[in-house]
Amino acid sequence: MKVCHFCGNKNLKNTQVQYTYKHYDNFLVVNDVPCEQCEYCGEHFFKGSVLKQIENEFISIHSHGKKVKKELIIPVEQYSEIQSSHN
Ligand SMILES: [Zn+2]
């Protein structure tokens, strides 16, 4: 029987989510990644093989220059800078 590692709830449902893999300042966003979600606390659980596949894809893109279908431009701010503008 599967149990949520966080809250101990036994009701996990199969779903698909957007997964963001991050290594230093490099990112890979993968849509529709299969996982199980706790129906009580909402925590996601991914199979090791799924995470390994995403990691391999990340290496292909960032180390071997693999071309991807779509890229996002992500705004980056420093909190100390955005903080002062609201005073
Ligand atoms: Zn839970």
mmCIF file of N, CA and C and ligand atoms in Angstrom:
data_model
loop_
_atom_site.group_PDB
_atom_site.id
_atom_site.type_symbol
_atom_site.label_atom_id
_atom_site.label_comp_id
_atom_site.label_asym_id
_atom_site.label_seq_id
_atom_site.Cartn_x
_atom_site.Cartn_y
_atom_site.Cartn_z
ATOM 1 N N MET A 1 0.828 -1.213 0.000
ATOM 2 C CA MET A 1 0.000 0.000 0.000
ATOM 3 C C MET A 1 0.859 1.258 0.000
ATOM 4 N N LYS A 2 0.467 2.217 -0.826
ATOM 5 C CA LYS A 2 1.205 3.477 -0.888
ATOM 6 C C LYS A 2 0.700 4.472 0.147
ATOM 7 N N VAL A 3 1.635 5.172 0.743
ATOM 8 C CA VAL A 3 1.295 6.153 1.766
ATOM 9 C C VAL A 3 2.064 7.445 1.482
ATOM 10 N N CYS A 4 1.433 8.583 1.709
ATOM 11 C CA CYS A 4 2.106 9.866 1.558
ATOM 12 C C CYS A 4 3.227 9.966 2.600
ATOM 13 N N HIS A 5 4.445 10.286 2.141
ATOM 14 C CA HIS A 5 5.582 10.358 3.062
ATOM 15 C C HIS A 5 5.490 11.559 3.999
ATOM 16 N N PHE A 6 4.656 12.525 3.650
ATOM 17 C CA PHE A 6 4.583 13.750 4.447
ATOM 18 C C PHE A 6 3.502 13.681 5.517
ATOM 19 N N CYS A 7 2.296 13.260 5.120
ATOM 20 C CA CYS A 7 1.190 13.318 6.088
ATOM 21 C C CYS A 7 0.632 11.947 6.441
ATOM 22 N N GLY A 8 1.062 10.889 5.729
ATOM 23 C CA GLY A 8 0.595 9.552 6.070
ATOM 24 C C GLY A 8 -0.742 9.168 5.457
ATOM 25 N N ASN A 9 -1.336 10.074 4.679
ATOM 26 C CA ASN A 9 -2.600 9.795 4.014
ATOM 27 C C ASN A 9 -2.422 8.670 2.997
ATOM 28 N N LYS A 10 -3.433 7.820 2.829
ATOM 29 C CA LYS A 10 -3.292 6.664 1.946
ATOM 30 C C LYS A 10 -3.925 6.885 0.574
ATOM 31 N N ASN A 11 -4.572 8.015 0.379
ATOM 32 C CA ASN A 11 -5.218 8.276 -0.917
ATOM 33 C C ASN A 11 -4.319 9.093 -1.828
ATOM 34 N N LEU A 12 -3.684 8.387 -2.777
ATOM 35 C CA LEU A 12 -2.849 9.050 -3.766
ATOM 36 C C LEU A 12 -3.507 8.871 -5.125
ATOM 37 N N LYS A 13 -3.553 9.968 -5.903
ATOM 38 C CA LYS A 13 -4.160 9.855 -7.226
ATOM 39 C C LYS A 13 -3.110 10.093 -8.310
ATOM 40 N N ASN A 14 -3.288 9.402 -9.426
ATOM 41 C CA ASN A 14 -2.394 9.605 -10.567
ATOM 42 C C ASN A 14 -2.747 10.901 -11.262
ATOM 43 N N THR A 15 -1.741 11.707 -11.558
ATOM 44 C CA THR A 15 -1.981 12.966 -12.241
ATOM 45 C C THR A 15 -0.757 13.336 -13.071
ATOM 46 N N GLN A 16 -0.824 14.486 -13.732
ATOM 47 C CA GLN A 16 0.310 14.989 -14.499
ATOM 48 C C GLN A 16 0.533 16.440 -14.127
ATOM 49 N N VAL A 17 1.789 16.803 -13.920
ATOM 50 C CA VAL A 17 2.103 18.178 -13.509
ATOM 51 C C VAL A 17 3.283 18.726 -14.307
ATOM 52 N N GLN A 18 3.471 20.033 -14.158
ATOM 53 C CA GLN A 18 4.659 20.672 -14.733
ATOM 54 C C GLN A 18 5.798 20.533 -13.734
ATOM 55 N N TYR A 19 6.922 20.023 -14.203
ATOM 56 C CA TYR A 19 8.059 19.777 -13.322
ATOM 57 C C TYR A 19 9.216 20.679 -13.720
ATOM 58 N N THR A 20 9.790 21.356 -12.753
ATOM 59 C CA THR A 20 10.943 22.220 -13.034
ATOM 60 C C THR A 20 12.195 21.605 -12.433
ATOM 61 N N TYR A 21 13.150 21.294 -13.297
ATOM 62 C CA TYR A 21 14.439 20.767 -12.852
ATOM 63 C C TYR A 21 15.421 21.919 -12.819
ATOM 64 N N LYS A 22 16.120 22.087 -11.704
ATOM 65 C CA LYS A 22 17.041 23.201 -11.560
ATOM 66 C C LYS A 22 18.399 22.686 -11.100
ATOM 67 N N HIS A 23 19.443 23.183 -11.765
ATOM 68 C CA HIS A 23 20.802 22.869 -11.334
ATOM 69 C C HIS A 23 21.602 24.152 -11.471
ATOM 70 N N TYR A 24 22.030 24.731 -10.358
ATOM 71 C CA TYR A 24 22.592 26.079 -10.328
ATOM 72 C C TYR A 24 21.593 27.024 -11.002
ATOM 73 N N ASP A 25 22.031 27.789 -12.017
ATOM 74 C CA ASP A 25 21.096 28.715 -12.651
ATOM 75 C C ASP A 25 20.544 28.187 -13.966
ATOM 76 N N ASN A 26 20.671 26.890 -14.183
ATOM 77 C CA ASN A 26 20.091 26.289 -15.385
ATOM 78 C C ASN A 26 18.787 25.586 -15.038
ATOM 79 N N PHE A 27 17.793 25.771 -15.902
ATOM 80 C CA PHE A 27 16.480 25.203 -15.649
ATOM 81 C C PHE A 27 16.020 24.355 -16.825
ATOM 82 N N LEU A 28 15.186 23.373 -16.504
ATOM 83 C CA LEU A 28 14.448 22.656 -17.537
ATOM 84 C C LEU A 28 13.021 22.484 -17.030
ATOM 85 N N VAL A 29 12.055 22.945 -17.818
ATOM 86 C CA VAL A 29 10.647 22.786 -17.470
ATOM 87 C C VAL A 29 10.072 21.682 -18.348
ATOM 88 N N VAL A 30 9.469 20.682 -17.724
ATOM 89 C CA VAL A 30 8.854 19.584 -18.471
ATOM 90 C C VAL A 30 7.365 19.549 -18.125
ATOM 91 N N ASN A 31 6.532 19.636 -19.157
ATOM 92 C CA ASN A 31 5.085 19.619 -18.950
ATOM 93 C C ASN A 31 4.530 18.195 -18.946
ATOM 94 N N ASP A 32 3.397 18.030 -18.297
ATOM 95 C CA ASP A 32 2.663 16.761 -18.293
ATOM 96 C C ASP A 32 3.497 15.581 -17.798
ATOM 97 N N VAL A 33 4.215 15.783 -16.700
ATOM 98 C CA VAL A 33 5.009 14.708 -16.115
ATOM 99 C C VAL A 33 4.102 13.864 -15.214
ATOM 100 N N PRO A 34 4.062 12.542 -15.456
ATOM 101 C CA PRO A 34 3.201 11.684 -14.633
ATOM 102 C C PRO A 34 3.717 11.590 -13.199
ATOM 103 N N CYS A 35 2.811 11.662 -12.246
ATOM 104 C CA CYS A 35 3.185 11.512 -10.838
ATOM 105 C C CYS A 35 1.965 11.113 -10.028
ATOM 106 N N GLU A 36 2.190 10.893 -8.748
ATOM 107 C CA GLU A 36 1.084 10.639 -7.829
ATOM 108 C C GLU A 36 0.977 11.823 -6.887
ATOM 109 N N GLN A 37 -0.258 12.236 -6.612
ATOM 110 C CA GLN A 37 -0.466 13.373 -5.734
ATOM 111 C C GLN A 37 -1.302 12.960 -4.535
ATOM 112 N N CYS A 38 -0.854 13.369 -3.356
ATOM 113 C CA CYS A 38 -1.604 13.111 -2.130
ATOM 114 C C CYS A 38 -2.885 13.933 -2.155
ATOM 115 N N GLU A 39 -4.007 13.277 -1.918
ATOM 116 C CA GLU A 39 -5.283 13.989 -1.970
ATOM 117 C C GLU A 39 -5.509 14.851 -0.737
ATOM 118 N N TYR A 40 -4.700 14.630 0.305
ATOM 119 C CA TYR A 40 -4.861 15.415 1.522
ATOM 120 C C TYR A 40 -3.957 16.648 1.538
ATOM 121 N N CYS A 41 -2.630 16.447 1.375
ATOM 122 C CA CYS A 41 -1.719 17.583 1.511
ATOM 123 C C CYS A 41 -1.235 18.124 0.162
ATOM 124 N N GLY A 42 -1.517 17.388 -0.928
ATOM 125 C CA GLY A 42 -1.173 17.895 -2.246
ATOM 126 C C GLY A 42 0.254 17.637 -2.681
ATOM 127 N N GLU A 43 1.028 16.946 -1.853
ATOM 128 C CA GLU A 43 2.414 16.657 -2.191
ATOM 129 C C GLU A 43 2.489 15.729 -3.402
ATOM 130 N N HIS A 44 3.490 15.987 -4.270
ATOM 131 C CA HIS A 44 3.676 15.160 -5.467
ATOM 132 C C HIS A 44 4.774 14.132 -5.253
ATOM 133 N N PHE A 45 4.564 12.953 -5.816
ATOM 134 C CA PHE A 45 5.582 11.893 -5.752
ATOM 135 C C PHE A 45 5.878 11.390 -7.154
ATOM 136 N N PHE A 46 7.172 11.422 -7.490
ATOM 137 C CA PHE A 46 7.604 11.011 -8.826
ATOM 138 C C PHE A 46 8.388 9.718 -8.741
ATOM 139 N N LYS A 47 8.227 8.885 -9.765
ATOM 140 C CA LYS A 47 9.029 7.669 -9.855
ATOM 141 C C LYS A 47 10.480 8.029 -10.128
ATOM 142 N N GLY A 48 11.401 7.236 -9.593
ATOM 143 C CA GLY A 48 12.822 7.457 -9.836
ATOM 144 C C GLY A 48 13.166 7.451 -11.310
ATOM 145 N N SER A 49 12.518 6.555 -12.065
ATOM 146 C CA SER A 49 12.811 6.450 -13.500
ATOM 147 C C SER A 49 12.371 7.707 -14.250
ATOM 148 N N VAL A 50 11.280 8.314 -13.797
ATOM 149 C CA VAL A 50 10.787 9.554 -14.418
ATOM 150 C C VAL A 50 11.771 10.695 -14.158
ATOM 151 N N LEU A 51 12.241 10.796 -12.914
ATOM 152 C CA LEU A 51 13.187 11.855 -12.563
ATOM 153 C C LEU A 51 14.516 11.665 -13.281
ATOM 154 N N LYS A 52 14.920 10.404 -13.454
ATOM 155 C CA LYS A 52 16.175 10.095 -14.134
ATOM 156 C C LYS A 52 16.091 10.532 -15.603
ATOM 157 N N GLN A 53 14.930 10.292 -16.205
ATOM 158 C CA GLN A 53 14.712 10.659 -17.602
ATOM 159 C C GLN A 53 14.783 12.173 -17.782
ATOM 160 N N ILE A 54 14.203 12.909 -16.844
ATOM 161 C CA ILE A 54 14.236 14.371 -16.895
ATOM 162 C C ILE A 54 15.669 14.869 -16.712
ATOM 163 N N GLU A 55 16.396 14.239 -15.805
ATOM 164 C CA GLU A 55 17.791 14.602 -15.570
ATOM 165 C C GLU A 55 18.636 14.358 -16.822
ATOM 166 N N ASN A 56 18.405 13.227 -17.486
ATOM 167 C CA ASN A 56 19.136 12.916 -18.724
ATOM 168 C C ASN A 56 18.851 13.947 -19.800
ATOM 169 N N GLU A 57 17.580 14.355 -19.897
ATOM 170 C CA GLU A 57 17.177 15.362 -20.875
ATOM 171 C C GLU A 57 17.861 16.702 -20.563
ATOM 172 N N PHE A 58 17.918 17.038 -19.293
ATOM 173 C CA PHE A 58 18.590 18.264 -18.846
ATOM 174 C C PHE A 58 20.053 18.256 -19.284
ATOM 175 N N ILE A 59 20.723 17.135 -19.097
ATOM 176 C CA ILE A 59 22.137 17.007 -19.474
ATOM 177 C C ILE A 59 22.295 17.132 -20.987
ATOM 178 N N SER A 60 21.379 16.511 -21.740
ATOM 179 C CA SER A 60 21.429 16.589 -23.208
ATOM 180 C C SER A 60 21.339 18.034 -23.674
ATOM 181 N N ILE A 61 20.454 18.801 -23.026
ATOM 182 C CA ILE A 61 20.217 20.191 -23.434
ATOM 183 C C ILE A 61 21.365 21.097 -22.997
ATOM 184 N N HIS A 62 21.745 21.017 -21.726
ATOM 185 C CA HIS A 62 22.705 21.980 -21.188
ATOM 186 C C HIS A 62 24.165 21.571 -21.403
ATOM 187 N N SER A 63 24.453 20.290 -21.556
ATOM 188 C CA SER A 63 25.838 19.867 -21.746
ATOM 189 C C SER A 63 26.137 19.503 -23.191
ATOM 190 N N HIS A 64 25.125 19.009 -23.912
ATOM 191 C CA HIS A 64 25.372 18.543 -25.271
ATOM 192 C C HIS A 64 24.685 19.417 -26.322
ATOM 193 N N GLY A 65 24.059 20.512 -25.880
ATOM 194 C CA GLY A 65 23.482 21.477 -26.820
ATOM 195 C C GLY A 65 22.274 20.993 -27.599
ATOM 196 N N LYS A 66 21.518 20.043 -27.040
ATOM 197 C CA LYS A 66 20.311 19.566 -27.714
ATOM 198 C C LYS A 66 19.306 20.707 -27.892
ATOM 199 N N LYS A 67 18.707 20.775 -29.073
ATOM 200 C CA LYS A 67 17.716 21.822 -29.343
ATOM 201 C C LYS A 67 16.359 21.430 -28.745
ATOM 202 N N VAL A 68 15.672 22.426 -28.174
ATOM 203 C CA VAL A 68 14.350 22.164 -27.625
ATOM 204 C C VAL A 68 13.284 22.879 -28.448
ATOM 205 N N LYS A 69 12.035 22.415 -28.313
ATOM 206 C CA LYS A 69 10.935 22.958 -29.108
ATOM 207 C C LYS A 69 10.563 24.373 -28.672
ATOM 208 N N LYS A 70 10.695 24.637 -27.379
ATOM 209 C CA LYS A 70 10.183 25.892 -26.850
ATOM 210 C C LYS A 70 11.076 26.377 -25.726
ATOM 211 N N GLU A 71 11.320 27.696 -25.674
ATOM 212 C CA GLU A 71 12.090 28.252 -24.571
ATOM 213 C C GLU A 71 11.313 29.391 -23.927
ATOM 214 N N LEU A 72 11.489 29.552 -22.621
ATOM 215 C CA LEU A 72 10.825 30.618 -21.882
ATOM 216 C C LEU A 72 11.845 31.683 -21.498
ATOM 217 N N ILE A 73 11.404 32.922 -21.459
ATOM 218 C CA ILE A 73 12.228 33.989 -20.888
ATOM 219 C C ILE A 73 11.704 34.233 -19.480
ATOM 220 N N ILE A 74 12.571 34.067 -18.492
ATOM 221 C CA ILE A 74 12.136 34.154 -17.100
ATOM 222 C C ILE A 74 12.695 35.420 -16.448
ATOM 223 N N PRO A 75 11.828 36.298 -15.950
ATOM 224 C CA PRO A 75 12.308 37.485 -15.239
ATOM 225 C C PRO A 75 13.006 37.096 -13.938
ATOM 226 N N VAL A 76 14.115 37.753 -13.660
ATOM 227 C CA VAL A 76 14.858 37.479 -12.421
ATOM 228 C C VAL A 76 15.043 38.788 -11.661
ATOM 229 N N GLU A 77 14.701 38.781 -10.378
ATOM 230 C CA GLU A 77 14.882 39.958 -9.537
ATOM 231 C C GLU A 77 15.686 39.593 -8.292
ATOM 232 N N GLN A 78 16.303 40.601 -7.701
ATOM 233 C CA GLN A 78 16.986 40.449 -6.422
ATOM 234 C C GLN A 78 16.044 41.020 -5.370
ATOM 235 N N TYR A 79 15.759 40.253 -4.334
ATOM 236 C CA TYR A 79 14.742 40.723 -3.384
ATOM 237 C C TYR A 79 15.089 42.077 -2.762
ATOM 238 N N SER A 80 16.379 42.301 -2.457
ATOM 239 C CA SER A 80 16.780 43.552 -1.821
ATOM 240 C C SER A 80 16.472 44.754 -2.723
ATOM 241 N N GLU A 81 16.429 44.525 -4.043
ATOM 242 C CA GLU A 81 16.131 45.617 -4.960
ATOM 243 C C GLU A 81 14.637 45.878 -5.084
ATOM 244 N N ILE A 82 13.827 44.837 -5.160
ATOM 245 C CA ILE A 82 12.385 45.051 -5.305
ATOM 246 C C ILE A 82 11.767 45.530 -3.993
ATOM 247 N N GLN A 83 12.408 45.215 -2.884
ATOM 248 C CA GLN A 83 11.913 45.575 -1.556
ATOM 249 C C GLN A 83 11.873 47.098 -1.390
ATOM 250 N N SER A 84 12.951 47.791 -1.777
ATOM 251 C CA SER A 84 13.056 49.216 -1.527
ATOM 252 C C SER A 84 12.040 50.021 -2.332
ATOM 253 N N SER A 85 11.602 49.499 -3.486
ATOM 254 C CA SER A 85 10.660 50.230 -4.327
ATOM 255 C C SER A 85 9.265 50.264 -3.748
ATOM 256 N N HIS A 86 8.995 49.478 -2.705
ATOM 257 C CA HIS A 86 7.652 49.449 -2.124
ATOM 258 C C HIS A 86 7.558 50.244 -0.831
ATOM 259 N N ASN A 87 8.634 50.874 -0.415
ATOM 260 C CA ASN A 87 8.595 51.630 0.848
ATOM 261 C C ASN A 87 7.869 52.961 0.690
HETATM 262 ZN ZN ZN B 1 0.049 13.957 2.082
#
